[in-house]
Tab-separated table of C-alpha atoms in Angstrom:
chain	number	residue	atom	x	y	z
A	13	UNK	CA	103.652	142.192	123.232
A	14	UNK	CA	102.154	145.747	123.777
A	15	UNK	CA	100.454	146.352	127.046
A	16	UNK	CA	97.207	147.075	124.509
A	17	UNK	CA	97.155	143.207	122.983
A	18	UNK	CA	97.628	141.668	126.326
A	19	UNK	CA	94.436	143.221	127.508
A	20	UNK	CA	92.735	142.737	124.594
A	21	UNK	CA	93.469	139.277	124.337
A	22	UNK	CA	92.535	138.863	127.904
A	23	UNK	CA	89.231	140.124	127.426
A	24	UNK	CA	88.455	138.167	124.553
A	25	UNK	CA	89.403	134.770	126.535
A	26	UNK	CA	87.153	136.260	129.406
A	27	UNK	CA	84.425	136.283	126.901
A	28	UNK	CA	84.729	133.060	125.021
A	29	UNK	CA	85.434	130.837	128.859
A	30	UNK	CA	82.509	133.070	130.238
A	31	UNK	CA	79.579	131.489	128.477
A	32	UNK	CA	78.492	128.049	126.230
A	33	UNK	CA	77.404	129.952	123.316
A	34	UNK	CA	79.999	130.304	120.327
A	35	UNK	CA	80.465	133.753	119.625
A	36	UNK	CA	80.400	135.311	116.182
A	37	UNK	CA	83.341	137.980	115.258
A	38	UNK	CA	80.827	140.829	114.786
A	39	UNK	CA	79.575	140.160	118.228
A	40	UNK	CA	83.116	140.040	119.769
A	41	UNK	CA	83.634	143.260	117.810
A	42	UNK	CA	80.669	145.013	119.748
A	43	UNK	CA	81.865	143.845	123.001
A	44	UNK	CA	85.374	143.305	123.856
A	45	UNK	CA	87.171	146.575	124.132
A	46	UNK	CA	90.266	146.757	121.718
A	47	UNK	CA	88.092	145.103	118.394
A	48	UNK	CA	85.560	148.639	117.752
A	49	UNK	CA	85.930	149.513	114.308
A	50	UNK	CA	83.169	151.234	111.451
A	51	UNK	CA	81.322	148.627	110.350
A	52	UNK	CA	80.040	151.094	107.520
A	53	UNK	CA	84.362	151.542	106.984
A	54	UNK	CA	85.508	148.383	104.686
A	55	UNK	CA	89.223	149.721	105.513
A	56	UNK	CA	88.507	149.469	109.244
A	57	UNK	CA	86.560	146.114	108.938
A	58	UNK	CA	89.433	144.575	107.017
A	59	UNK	CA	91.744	145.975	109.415
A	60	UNK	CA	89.711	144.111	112.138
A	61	UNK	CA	89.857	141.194	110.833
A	62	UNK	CA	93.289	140.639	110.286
A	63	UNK	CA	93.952	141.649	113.766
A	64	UNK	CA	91.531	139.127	114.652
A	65	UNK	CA	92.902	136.477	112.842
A	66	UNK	CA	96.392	137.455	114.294
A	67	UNK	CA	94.595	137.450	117.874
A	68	UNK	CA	93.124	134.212	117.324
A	69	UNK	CA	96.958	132.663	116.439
A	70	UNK	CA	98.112	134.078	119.616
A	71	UNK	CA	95.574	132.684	121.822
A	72	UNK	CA	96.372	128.819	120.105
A	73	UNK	CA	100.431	129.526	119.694
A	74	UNK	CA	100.220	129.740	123.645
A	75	UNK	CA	97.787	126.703	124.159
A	76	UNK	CA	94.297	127.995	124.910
A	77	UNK	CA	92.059	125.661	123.456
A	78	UNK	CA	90.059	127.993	121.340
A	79	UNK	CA	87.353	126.129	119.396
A	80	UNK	CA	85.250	127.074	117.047
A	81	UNK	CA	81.659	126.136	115.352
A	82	UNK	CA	77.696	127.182	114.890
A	83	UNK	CA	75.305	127.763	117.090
A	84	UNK	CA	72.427	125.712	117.027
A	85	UNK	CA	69.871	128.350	118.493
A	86	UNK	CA	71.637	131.220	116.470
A	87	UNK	CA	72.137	131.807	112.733
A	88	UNK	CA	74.884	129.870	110.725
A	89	UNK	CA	77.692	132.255	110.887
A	90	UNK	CA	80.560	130.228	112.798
A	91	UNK	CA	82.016	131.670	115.945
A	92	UNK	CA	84.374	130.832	118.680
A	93	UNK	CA	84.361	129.809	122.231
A	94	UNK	CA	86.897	128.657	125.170
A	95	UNK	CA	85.654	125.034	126.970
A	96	UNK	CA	85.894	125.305	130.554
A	97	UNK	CA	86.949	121.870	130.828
A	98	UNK	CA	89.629	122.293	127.971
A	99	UNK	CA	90.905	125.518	130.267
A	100	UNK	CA	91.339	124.694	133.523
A	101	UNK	CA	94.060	122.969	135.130
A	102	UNK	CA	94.226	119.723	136.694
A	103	UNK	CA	94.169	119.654	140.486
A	104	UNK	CA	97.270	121.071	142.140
A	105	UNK	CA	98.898	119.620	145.320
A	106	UNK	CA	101.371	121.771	147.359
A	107	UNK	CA	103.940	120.979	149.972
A	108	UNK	CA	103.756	122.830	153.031
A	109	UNK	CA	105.948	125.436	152.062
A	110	UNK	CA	104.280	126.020	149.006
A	111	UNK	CA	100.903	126.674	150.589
A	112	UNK	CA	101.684	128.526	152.651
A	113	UNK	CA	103.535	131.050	150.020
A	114	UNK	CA	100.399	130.893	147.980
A	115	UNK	CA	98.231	131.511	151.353
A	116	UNK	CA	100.675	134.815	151.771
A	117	UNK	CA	100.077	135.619	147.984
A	118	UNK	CA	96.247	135.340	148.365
A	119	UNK	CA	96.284	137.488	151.717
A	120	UNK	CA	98.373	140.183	149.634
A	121	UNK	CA	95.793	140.473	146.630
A	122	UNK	CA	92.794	140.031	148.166
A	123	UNK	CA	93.518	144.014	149.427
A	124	UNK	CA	91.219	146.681	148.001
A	125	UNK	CA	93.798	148.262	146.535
A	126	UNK	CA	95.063	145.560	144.733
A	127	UNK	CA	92.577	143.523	143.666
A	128	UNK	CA	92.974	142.642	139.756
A	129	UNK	CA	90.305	144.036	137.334
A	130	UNK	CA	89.074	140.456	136.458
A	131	UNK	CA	85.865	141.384	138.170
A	132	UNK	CA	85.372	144.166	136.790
A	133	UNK	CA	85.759	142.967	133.251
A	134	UNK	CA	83.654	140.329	133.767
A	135	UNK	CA	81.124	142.678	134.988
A	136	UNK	CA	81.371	144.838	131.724
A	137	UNK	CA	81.063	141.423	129.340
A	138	UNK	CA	77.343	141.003	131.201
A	139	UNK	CA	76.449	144.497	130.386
A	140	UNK	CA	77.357	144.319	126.891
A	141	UNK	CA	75.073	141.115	126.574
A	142	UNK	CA	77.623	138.478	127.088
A	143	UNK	CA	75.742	135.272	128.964
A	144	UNK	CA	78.326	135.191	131.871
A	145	UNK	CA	77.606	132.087	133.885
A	146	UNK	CA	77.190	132.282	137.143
A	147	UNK	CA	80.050	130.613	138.556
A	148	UNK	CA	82.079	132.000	135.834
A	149	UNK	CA	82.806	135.217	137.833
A	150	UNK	CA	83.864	135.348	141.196
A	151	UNK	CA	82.996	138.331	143.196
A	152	UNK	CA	85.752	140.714	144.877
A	153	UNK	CA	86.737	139.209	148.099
A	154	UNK	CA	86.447	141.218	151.087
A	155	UNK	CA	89.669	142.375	152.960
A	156	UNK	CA	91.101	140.219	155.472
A	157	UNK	CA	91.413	141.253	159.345
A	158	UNK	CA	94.793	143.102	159.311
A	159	UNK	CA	94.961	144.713	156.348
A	160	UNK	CA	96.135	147.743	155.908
A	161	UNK	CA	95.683	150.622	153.693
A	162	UNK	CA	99.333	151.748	154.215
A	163	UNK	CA	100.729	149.023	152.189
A	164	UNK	CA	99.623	150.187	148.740
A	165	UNK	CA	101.681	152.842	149.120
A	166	UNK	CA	104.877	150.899	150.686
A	167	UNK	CA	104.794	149.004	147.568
A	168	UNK	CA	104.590	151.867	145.333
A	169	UNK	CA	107.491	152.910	147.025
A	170	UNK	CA	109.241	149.297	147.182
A	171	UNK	CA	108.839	149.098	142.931
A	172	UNK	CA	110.026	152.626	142.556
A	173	UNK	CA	112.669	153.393	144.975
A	174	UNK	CA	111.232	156.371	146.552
A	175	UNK	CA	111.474	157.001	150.185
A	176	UNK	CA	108.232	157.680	152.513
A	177	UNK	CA	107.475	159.683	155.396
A	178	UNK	CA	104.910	158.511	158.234
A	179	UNK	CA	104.004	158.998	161.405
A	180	UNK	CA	104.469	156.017	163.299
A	181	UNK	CA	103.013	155.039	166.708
A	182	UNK	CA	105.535	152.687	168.479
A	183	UNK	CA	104.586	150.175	171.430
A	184	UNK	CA	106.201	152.735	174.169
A	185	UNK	CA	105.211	156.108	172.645
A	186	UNK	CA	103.004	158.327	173.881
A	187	UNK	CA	102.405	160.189	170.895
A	188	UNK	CA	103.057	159.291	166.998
A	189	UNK	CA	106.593	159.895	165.696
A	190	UNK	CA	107.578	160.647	162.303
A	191	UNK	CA	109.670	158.445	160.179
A	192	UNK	CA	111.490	158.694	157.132
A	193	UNK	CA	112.332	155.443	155.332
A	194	UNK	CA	113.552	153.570	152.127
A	195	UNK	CA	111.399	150.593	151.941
A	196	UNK	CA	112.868	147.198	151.326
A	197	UNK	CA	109.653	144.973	151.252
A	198	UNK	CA	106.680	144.636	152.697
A	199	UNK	CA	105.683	140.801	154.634
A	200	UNK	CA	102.899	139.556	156.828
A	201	UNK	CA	103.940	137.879	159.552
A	202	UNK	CA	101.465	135.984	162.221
A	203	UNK	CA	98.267	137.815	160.623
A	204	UNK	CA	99.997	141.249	160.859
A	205	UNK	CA	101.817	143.308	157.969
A	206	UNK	CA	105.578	144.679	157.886
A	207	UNK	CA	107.747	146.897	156.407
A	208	UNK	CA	111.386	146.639	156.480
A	209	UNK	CA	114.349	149.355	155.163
A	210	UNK	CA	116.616	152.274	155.637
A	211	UNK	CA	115.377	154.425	158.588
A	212	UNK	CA	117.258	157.816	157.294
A	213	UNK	CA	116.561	159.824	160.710
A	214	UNK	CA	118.609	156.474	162.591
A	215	UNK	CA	120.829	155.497	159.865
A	216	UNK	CA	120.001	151.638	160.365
A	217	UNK	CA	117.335	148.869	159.376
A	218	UNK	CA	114.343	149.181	161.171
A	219	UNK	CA	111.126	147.399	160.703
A	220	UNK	CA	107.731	148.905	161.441
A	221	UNK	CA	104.229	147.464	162.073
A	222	UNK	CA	101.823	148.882	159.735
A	223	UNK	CA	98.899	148.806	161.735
A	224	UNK	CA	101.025	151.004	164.175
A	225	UNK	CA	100.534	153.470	161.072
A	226	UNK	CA	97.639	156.233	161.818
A	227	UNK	CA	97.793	158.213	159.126
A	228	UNK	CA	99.034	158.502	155.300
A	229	UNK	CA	102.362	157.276	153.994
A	230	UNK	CA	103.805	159.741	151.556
A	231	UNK	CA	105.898	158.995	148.814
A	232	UNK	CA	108.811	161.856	148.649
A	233	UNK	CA	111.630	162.449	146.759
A	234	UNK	CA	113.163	161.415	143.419
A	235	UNK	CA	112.405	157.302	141.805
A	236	UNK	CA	115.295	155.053	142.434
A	237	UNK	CA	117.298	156.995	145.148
A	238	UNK	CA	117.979	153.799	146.810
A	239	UNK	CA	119.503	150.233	146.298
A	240	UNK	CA	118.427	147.226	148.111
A	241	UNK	CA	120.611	145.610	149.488
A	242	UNK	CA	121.080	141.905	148.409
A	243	UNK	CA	119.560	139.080	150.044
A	244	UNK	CA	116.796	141.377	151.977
A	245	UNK	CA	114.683	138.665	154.221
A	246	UNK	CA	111.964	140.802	155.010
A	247	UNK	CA	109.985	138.100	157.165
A	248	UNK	CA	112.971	137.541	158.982
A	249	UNK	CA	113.259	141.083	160.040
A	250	UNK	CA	109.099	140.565	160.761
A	251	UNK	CA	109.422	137.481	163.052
A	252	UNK	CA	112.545	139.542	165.138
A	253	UNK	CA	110.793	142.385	165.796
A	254	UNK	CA	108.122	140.421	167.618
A	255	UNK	CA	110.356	138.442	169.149
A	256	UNK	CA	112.087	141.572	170.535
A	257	UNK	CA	109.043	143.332	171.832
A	258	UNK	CA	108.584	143.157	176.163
A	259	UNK	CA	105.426	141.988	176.563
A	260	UNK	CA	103.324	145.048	178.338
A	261	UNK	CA	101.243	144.886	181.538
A	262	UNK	CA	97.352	145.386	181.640
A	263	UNK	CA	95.512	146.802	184.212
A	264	UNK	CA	91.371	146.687	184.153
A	265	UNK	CA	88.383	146.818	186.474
A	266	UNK	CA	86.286	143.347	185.940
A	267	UNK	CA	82.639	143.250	187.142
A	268	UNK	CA	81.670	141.017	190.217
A	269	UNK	CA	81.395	137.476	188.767
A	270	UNK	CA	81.598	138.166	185.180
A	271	UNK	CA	84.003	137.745	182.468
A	272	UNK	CA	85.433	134.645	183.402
A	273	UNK	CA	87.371	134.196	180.417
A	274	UNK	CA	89.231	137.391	181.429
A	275	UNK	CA	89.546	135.857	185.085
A	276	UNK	CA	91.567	132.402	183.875
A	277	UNK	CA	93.936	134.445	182.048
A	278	UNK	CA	94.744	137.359	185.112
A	279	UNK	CA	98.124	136.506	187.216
A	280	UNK	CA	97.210	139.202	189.970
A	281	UNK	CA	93.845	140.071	191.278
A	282	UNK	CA	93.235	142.898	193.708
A	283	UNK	CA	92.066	145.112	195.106
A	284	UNK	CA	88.430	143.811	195.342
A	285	UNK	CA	85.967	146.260	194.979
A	286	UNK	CA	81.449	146.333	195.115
A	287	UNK	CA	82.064	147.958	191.647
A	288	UNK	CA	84.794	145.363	191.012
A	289	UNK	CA	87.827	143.576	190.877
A	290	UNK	CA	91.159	145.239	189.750
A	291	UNK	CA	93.417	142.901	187.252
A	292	UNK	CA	96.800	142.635	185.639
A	293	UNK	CA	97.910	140.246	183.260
A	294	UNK	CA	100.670	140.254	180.427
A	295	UNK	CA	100.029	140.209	176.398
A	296	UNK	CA	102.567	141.433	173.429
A	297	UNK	CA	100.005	142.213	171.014
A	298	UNK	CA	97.707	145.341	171.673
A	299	UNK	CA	95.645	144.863	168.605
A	300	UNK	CA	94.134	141.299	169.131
A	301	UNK	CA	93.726	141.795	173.137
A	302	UNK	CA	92.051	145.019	172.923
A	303	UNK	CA	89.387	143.128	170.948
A	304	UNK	CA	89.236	140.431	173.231
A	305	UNK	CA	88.397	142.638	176.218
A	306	UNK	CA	86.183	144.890	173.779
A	307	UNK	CA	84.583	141.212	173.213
A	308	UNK	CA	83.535	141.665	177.281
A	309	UNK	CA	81.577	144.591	176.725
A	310	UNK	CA	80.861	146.635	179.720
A	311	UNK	CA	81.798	143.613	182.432
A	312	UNK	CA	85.647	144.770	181.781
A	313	UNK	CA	86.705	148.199	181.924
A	314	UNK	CA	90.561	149.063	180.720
A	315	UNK	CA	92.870	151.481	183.470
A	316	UNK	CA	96.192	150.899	181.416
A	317	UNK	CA	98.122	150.862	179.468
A	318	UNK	CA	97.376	154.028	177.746
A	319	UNK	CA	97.692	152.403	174.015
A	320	UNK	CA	95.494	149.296	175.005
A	321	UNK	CA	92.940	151.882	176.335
A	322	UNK	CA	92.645	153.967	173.063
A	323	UNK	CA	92.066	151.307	171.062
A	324	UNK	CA	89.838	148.969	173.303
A	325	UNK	CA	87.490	152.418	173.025
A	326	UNK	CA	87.922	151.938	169.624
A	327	UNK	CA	87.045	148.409	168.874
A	328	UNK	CA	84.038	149.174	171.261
A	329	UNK	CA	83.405	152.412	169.147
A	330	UNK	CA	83.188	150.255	165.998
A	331	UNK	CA	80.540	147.593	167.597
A	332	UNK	CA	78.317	150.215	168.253
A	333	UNK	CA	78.589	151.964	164.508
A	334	UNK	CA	77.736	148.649	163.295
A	335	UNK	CA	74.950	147.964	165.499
A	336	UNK	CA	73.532	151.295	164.794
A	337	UNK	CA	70.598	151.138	162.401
């Protein structure tokens, strides 16, 4: 099936589940994209009906309950609708491992950049006139915490085989180094994103957290330079990374009684201070405990390390944009 029919049969089930109302064929002609045709032309009208006809066949060889019938409210020219109850599916129960691989599924299109254009069909059905109920469209769903706008592009380059070139900012760098890599996959791991392949610069696997990514990741060279490699587990090289990362010491200032949160979780306290009272502690992820000490506001104050300084200033730096009026 062209890629043409499938989204003109998609449309027209959109149209026919989105409302009660049976829908004649010269209204379906006026509003779902892939059926306009010169009314005036008896050439091009014939020619829409028989494709029609041949879409209505489809949409019953495959099992969509497509009924049809008048209108009581409209004129007696029969059209066609989609029951809601005749379309959906009965409830679903998953095993643990299942839900979980749908929860991962979910997390991965409920990205900006790859949300599905159901939304945005729908939204073109109720400006054509179509009676969309309510409930009948769900709205885009806002990006989770942790994604990232690097992975578009790491998937780009996973379904083509291109390489990519990024700068990277590792756990013990200083500065952001540039890679150069032949994606295997992509896989979120613990609320975090992953890609795994071919570093070319160190001639082994390597896995990289995106959210370590600052800038753009370029797609370079030729489509399908690379192989992957059989049996690539993707979350497996995820979940070892972690595991493989020395957990980092923290050193911050914390106001005279205040933050006590912050003061359960110290191991070494000292040198006390009027202005305060210096702190260490361990964590492995700089991400989720420079938010938690950006949740302290200005009780805790951040010495070191210098990566979970930067971006403590800049989960405090975003607070204050969205506070702003």
């Amino acid at each position: 099936m062209s890629n043409d029919r499938t989204e003109r049969l998609v449309n027209l089930v959109l149209c026919l589940l989105s409302t009660r109302r049976f829908q004649t064929a010269g209204r379906i002609a006026r509003i779902v994209p892939g059926y306009e045709h010169d009314y005036e032309d008896k050439k091009s009208h014939d020619a829409f009906q028989r494709k029609f006809e041949r879409d209505k066949a489809e949409l019953r060889r495959i099992g969509i309950p497509l009924q049809s019938g008048t209108d009581l409210l409209g004129d007696a020219e029969p059209g066609y609708r989609i029951a809601r109850s005749d379309f959906e599916l009965p409830q679903i129960e998953f095993t643990d491992a299942e839900a979980a691989a749908v929860a991962a599924a979910a997390r991965l299109w409920q990205q900006p950049e790859l949300q599905s254009g159901s939304a945005e069909a729908l939204r073109k059905l109720r400006a054509a006139g179509i009676d969309v109920e309510s409930h009948a469209a769900a709205s885009p769903v806002k990006a989770l915490p942790g994604a990232e706008s690097a992975l578009a592009p790491f998937l780009e380059a996973v379904a083509s085989r291109r390489a990519v070139v990024f700068d990277y900012l590792g756990a013990r760098d200083e500065s952001p180094q540039q890679r150069r890599l032949q994606p295997w996959g992509c896989a979120a791991w613990r609320g975090r994103w992953y890609v795994a392949g071919y570093d070319l610069d160190r001639g082994a696997q390597r896995c990289f957290r995106l959210s370590r990514i600052p800038g753009k990741v370029r797609l370079t060279g030729p489509e399908g330079a690379y192989t992957i490699p059989d049996g690539v587990d993707v979350l497996a090289f995820a979940s070892a990374s972690e595991a493989h990362q020395p957990p980092s010491r923290a050193r911050i200032v914390v106001r005279p009684r205040r933050a006590w949160g912050v003061r359960r979780r110290v191991d070494q306290i000292g040198p006390r201070t009027p202005e305060g009272d210096e702190a260490r502690f361990s964590y492995t992820d700089t991400t989720q405990t420079a938010a938690w000490l950006a949740s302290f506001g200005p009780d805790v104050l951040v010495l070191e390390p210098p990566e979970l300084v930067k971006e403590t200033v800049a989960c405090l730096q975003a607070l204050a944009d969205e506070e702003r009026p």
